[in-house]
Short mmCIF file of C-alpha atoms in Angstrom, two decimals:
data_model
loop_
_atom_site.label_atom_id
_atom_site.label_comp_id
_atom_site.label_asym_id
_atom_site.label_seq_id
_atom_site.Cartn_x
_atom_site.Cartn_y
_atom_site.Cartn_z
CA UNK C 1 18.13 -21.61 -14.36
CA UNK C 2 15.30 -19.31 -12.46
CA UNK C 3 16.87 -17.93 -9.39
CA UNK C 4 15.37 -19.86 -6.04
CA UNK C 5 12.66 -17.35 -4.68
CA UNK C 6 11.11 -16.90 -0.89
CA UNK C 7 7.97 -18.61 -1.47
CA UNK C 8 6.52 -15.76 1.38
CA UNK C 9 7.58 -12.61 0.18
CA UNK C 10 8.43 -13.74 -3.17
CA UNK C 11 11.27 -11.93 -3.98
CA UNK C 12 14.76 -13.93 -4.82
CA UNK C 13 16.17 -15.21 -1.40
CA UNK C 14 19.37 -13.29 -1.70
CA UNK C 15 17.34 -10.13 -1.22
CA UNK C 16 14.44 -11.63 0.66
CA UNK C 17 13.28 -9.31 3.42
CA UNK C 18 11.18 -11.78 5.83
CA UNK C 19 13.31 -11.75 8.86
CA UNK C 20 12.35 -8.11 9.10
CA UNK C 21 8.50 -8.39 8.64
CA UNK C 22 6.28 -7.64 11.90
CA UNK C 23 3.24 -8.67 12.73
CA UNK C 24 0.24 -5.92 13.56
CA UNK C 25 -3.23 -6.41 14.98
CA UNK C 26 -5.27 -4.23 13.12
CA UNK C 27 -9.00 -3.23 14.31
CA UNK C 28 -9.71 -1.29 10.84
CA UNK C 29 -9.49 -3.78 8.31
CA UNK C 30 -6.70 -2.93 5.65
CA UNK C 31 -7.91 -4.18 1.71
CA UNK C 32 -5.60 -3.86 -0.36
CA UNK C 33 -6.54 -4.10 -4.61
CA UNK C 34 -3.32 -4.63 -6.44
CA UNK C 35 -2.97 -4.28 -9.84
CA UNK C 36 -1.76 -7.37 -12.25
CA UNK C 37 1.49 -5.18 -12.85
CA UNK C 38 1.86 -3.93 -9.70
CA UNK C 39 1.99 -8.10 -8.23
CA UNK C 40 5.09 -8.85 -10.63
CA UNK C 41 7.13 -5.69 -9.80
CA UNK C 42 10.24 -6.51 -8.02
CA UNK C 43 9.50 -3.84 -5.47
CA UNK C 44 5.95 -3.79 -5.39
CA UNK C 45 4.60 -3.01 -1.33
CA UNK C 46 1.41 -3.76 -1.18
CA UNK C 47 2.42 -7.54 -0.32
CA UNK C 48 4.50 -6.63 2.55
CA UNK C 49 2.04 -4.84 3.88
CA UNK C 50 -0.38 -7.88 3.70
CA UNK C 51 2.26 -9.54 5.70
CA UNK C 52 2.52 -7.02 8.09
CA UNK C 53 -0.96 -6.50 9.46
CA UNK C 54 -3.33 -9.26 10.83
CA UNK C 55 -6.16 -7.90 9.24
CA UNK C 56 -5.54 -7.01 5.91
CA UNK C 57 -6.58 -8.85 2.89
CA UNK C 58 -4.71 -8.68 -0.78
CA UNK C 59 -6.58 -9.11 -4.05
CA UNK C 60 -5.00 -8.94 -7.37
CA UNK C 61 -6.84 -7.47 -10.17
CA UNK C 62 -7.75 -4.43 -12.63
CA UNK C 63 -11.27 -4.75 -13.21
CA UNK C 64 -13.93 -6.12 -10.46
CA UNK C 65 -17.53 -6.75 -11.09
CA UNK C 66 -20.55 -5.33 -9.24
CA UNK C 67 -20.62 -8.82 -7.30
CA UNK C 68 -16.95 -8.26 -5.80
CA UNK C 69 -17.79 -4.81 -5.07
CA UNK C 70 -20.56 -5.39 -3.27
CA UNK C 71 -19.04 -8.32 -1.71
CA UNK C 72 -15.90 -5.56 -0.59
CA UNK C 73 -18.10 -2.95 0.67
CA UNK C 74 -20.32 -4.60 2.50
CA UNK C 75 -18.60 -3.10 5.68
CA UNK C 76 -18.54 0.96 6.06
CA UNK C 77 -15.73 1.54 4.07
CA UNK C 78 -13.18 4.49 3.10
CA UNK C 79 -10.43 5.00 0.11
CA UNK C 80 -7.03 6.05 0.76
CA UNK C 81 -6.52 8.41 -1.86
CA UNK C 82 -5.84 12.33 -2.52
CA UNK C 83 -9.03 14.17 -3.08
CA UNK C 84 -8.33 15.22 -6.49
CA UNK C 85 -10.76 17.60 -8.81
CA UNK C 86 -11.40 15.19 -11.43
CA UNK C 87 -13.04 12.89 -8.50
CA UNK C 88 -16.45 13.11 -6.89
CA UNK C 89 -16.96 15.26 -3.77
CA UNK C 90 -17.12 12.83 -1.18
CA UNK C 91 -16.46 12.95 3.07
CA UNK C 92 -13.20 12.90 4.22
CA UNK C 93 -12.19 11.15 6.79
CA UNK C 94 -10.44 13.99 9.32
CA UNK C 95 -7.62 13.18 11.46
CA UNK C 96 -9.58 12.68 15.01
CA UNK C 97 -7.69 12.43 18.32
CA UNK C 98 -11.17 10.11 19.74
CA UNK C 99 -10.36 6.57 17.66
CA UNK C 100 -13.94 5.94 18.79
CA UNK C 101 -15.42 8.55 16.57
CA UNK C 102 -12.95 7.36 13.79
CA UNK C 103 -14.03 3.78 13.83
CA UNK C 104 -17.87 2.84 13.76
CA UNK C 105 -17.68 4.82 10.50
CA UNK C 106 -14.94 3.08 9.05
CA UNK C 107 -14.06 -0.03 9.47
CA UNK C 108 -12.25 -0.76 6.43
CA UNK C 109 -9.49 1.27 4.51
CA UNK C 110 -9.39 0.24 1.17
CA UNK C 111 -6.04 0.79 -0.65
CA UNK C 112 -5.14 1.21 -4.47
CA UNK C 113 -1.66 -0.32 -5.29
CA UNK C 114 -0.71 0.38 -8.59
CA UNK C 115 1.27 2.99 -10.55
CA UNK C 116 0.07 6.52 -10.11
CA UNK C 117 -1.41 6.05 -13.74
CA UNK C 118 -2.77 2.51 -13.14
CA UNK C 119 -4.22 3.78 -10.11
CA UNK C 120 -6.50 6.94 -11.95
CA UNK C 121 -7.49 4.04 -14.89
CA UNK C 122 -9.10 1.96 -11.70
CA UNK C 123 -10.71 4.27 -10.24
CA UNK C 124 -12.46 5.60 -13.26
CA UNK C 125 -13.26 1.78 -14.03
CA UNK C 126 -15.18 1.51 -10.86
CA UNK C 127 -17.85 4.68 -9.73
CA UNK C 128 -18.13 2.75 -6.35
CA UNK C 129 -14.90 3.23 -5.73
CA UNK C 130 -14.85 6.92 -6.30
CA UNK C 131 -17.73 7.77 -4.09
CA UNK C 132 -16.55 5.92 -1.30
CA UNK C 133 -15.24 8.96 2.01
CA UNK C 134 -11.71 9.70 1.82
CA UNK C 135 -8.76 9.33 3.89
CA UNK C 136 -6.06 11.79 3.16
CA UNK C 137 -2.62 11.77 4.91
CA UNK C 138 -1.93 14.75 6.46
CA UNK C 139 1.71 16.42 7.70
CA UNK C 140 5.08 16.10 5.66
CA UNK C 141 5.16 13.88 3.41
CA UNK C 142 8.65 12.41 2.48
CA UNK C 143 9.03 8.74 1.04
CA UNK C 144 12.15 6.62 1.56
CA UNK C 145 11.44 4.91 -1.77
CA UNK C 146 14.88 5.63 -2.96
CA UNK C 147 15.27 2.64 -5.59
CA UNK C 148 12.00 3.49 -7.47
CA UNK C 149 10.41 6.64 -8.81
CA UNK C 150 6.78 8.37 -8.48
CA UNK C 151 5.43 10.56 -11.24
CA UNK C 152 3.86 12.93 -8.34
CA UNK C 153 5.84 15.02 -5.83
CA UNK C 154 5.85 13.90 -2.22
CA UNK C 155 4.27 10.35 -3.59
CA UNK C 156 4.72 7.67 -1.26
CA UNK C 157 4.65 3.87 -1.73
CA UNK C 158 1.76 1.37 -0.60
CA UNK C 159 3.38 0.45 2.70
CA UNK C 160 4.22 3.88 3.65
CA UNK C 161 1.18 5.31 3.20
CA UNK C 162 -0.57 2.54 4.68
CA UNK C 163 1.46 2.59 8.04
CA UNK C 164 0.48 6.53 8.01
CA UNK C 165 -3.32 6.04 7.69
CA UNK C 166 -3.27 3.04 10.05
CA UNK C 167 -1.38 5.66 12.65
CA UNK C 168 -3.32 8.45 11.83
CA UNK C 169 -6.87 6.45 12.15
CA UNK C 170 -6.11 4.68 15.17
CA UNK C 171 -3.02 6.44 16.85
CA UNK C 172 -1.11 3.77 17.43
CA UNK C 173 2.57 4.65 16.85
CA UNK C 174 3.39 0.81 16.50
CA UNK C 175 2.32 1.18 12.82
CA UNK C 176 5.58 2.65 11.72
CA UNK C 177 7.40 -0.87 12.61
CA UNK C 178 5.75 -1.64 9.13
CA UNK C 179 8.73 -0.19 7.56
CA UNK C 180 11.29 -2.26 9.13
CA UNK C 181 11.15 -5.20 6.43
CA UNK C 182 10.90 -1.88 3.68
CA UNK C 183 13.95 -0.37 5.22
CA UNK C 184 16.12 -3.66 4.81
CA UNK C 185 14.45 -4.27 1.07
CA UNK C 186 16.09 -0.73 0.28
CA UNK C 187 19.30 -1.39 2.11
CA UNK C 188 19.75 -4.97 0.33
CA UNK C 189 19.09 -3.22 -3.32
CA UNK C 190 21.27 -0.54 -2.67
CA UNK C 191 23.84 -3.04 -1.62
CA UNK C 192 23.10 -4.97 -4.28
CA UNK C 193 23.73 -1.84 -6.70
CA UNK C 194 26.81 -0.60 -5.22
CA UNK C 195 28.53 -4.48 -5.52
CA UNK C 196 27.72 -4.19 -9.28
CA UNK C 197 29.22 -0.71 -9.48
CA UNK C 198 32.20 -2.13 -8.37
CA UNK C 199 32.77 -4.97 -10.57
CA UNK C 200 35.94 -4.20 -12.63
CA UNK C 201 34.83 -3.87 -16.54
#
């Protein structure tokens, strides 16, 4: 028999992480393009960050055609991703102390949630993508993704870059409460790990 899920955040209700979600307003709007695999993965983040902010919007899907694109982009929009070589040379988006500068040029932040690998195949499937400006996060980075593993060194997950780039664009510190309902997802699997470590064999 399936085990009974949270019909919100989807995951299984013993380790359903809804009474620690927040609620943001949001002036840049957050878009967030999940990939098929990504939606199914136990910890995927990109949901709980559609929970999380007030204007935000979640689609789920590999390949988009030039109608959704232009559909998407039909607001000055930016990509949250590294500015690799093997992408085009596009603007980045600098970390500005005047919000005001920061957001008649951008007011949407599109995000890529998917695998590292997942992520490169989508951007290469869609040019418009690539040649969108670029929002790189900038300072330390150090990811509290403890129960799942990046490919790339100082990789974080969807929600914590997200709460950075939301901070860093419009310097609101309230952003990091994001993590609260990421926090308790971590604590409940690593509870739920060390009760199974202790079951006598």
């Amino acid at each position: 028999m399936p085990r009974a899920t949270c019909p919100n955040c989807q995951r299984p209700l013993v380790s359903c992480y809804c009474s620690a979600l927040v609620k943001l307003s949001n002036n840049i709007k957050v878009l967030i393009i999940q990939h098929p695999l990504e939606a199914t993965h136990p910890f995927n983040t990109g949901r709980m960050a559609k929970l999380c902010l007030g204007n935000s919007e979640l689609i789920i899907a590999e390949t988009l055609t030039n109608t959704d694109l232009k559909h998407m982009l039909g607001i000055p929009s930016a990509l949250l991703y590294p500015s690799l070589s093997w992408l085009p040379a596009t603007p980045e988006i600098a970390n500005s102390d005047n919000e005001d500068a920061i957001t008649p040029a951008i007011q949407q932040l599109i995000v890529i949630d998917a695998s590292w690998r997942k992520s490169k195949k989508m951007l290469h499937l869609h040019p418009a993508l690539q040649n969108l400006p670029r929002v790189n996060l900038s300072g330390g980075l150090t990811s509290q993704y403890q129960i799942r593993k990046t490919s790339i060194s100082n990789g974080l997950s969807t929600i914590e870059s997200i709460a950075q780039a939301m901070q860093q664009l419009e310097h609101r510190a309230e952003f990091k409460q994001m993590l609260r309902p990421f926090e308790k997802m971590i604590a409940l699997q690593q509870a739920s790990h060390q009760k199974t470590q202790k079951k006598p064999t």
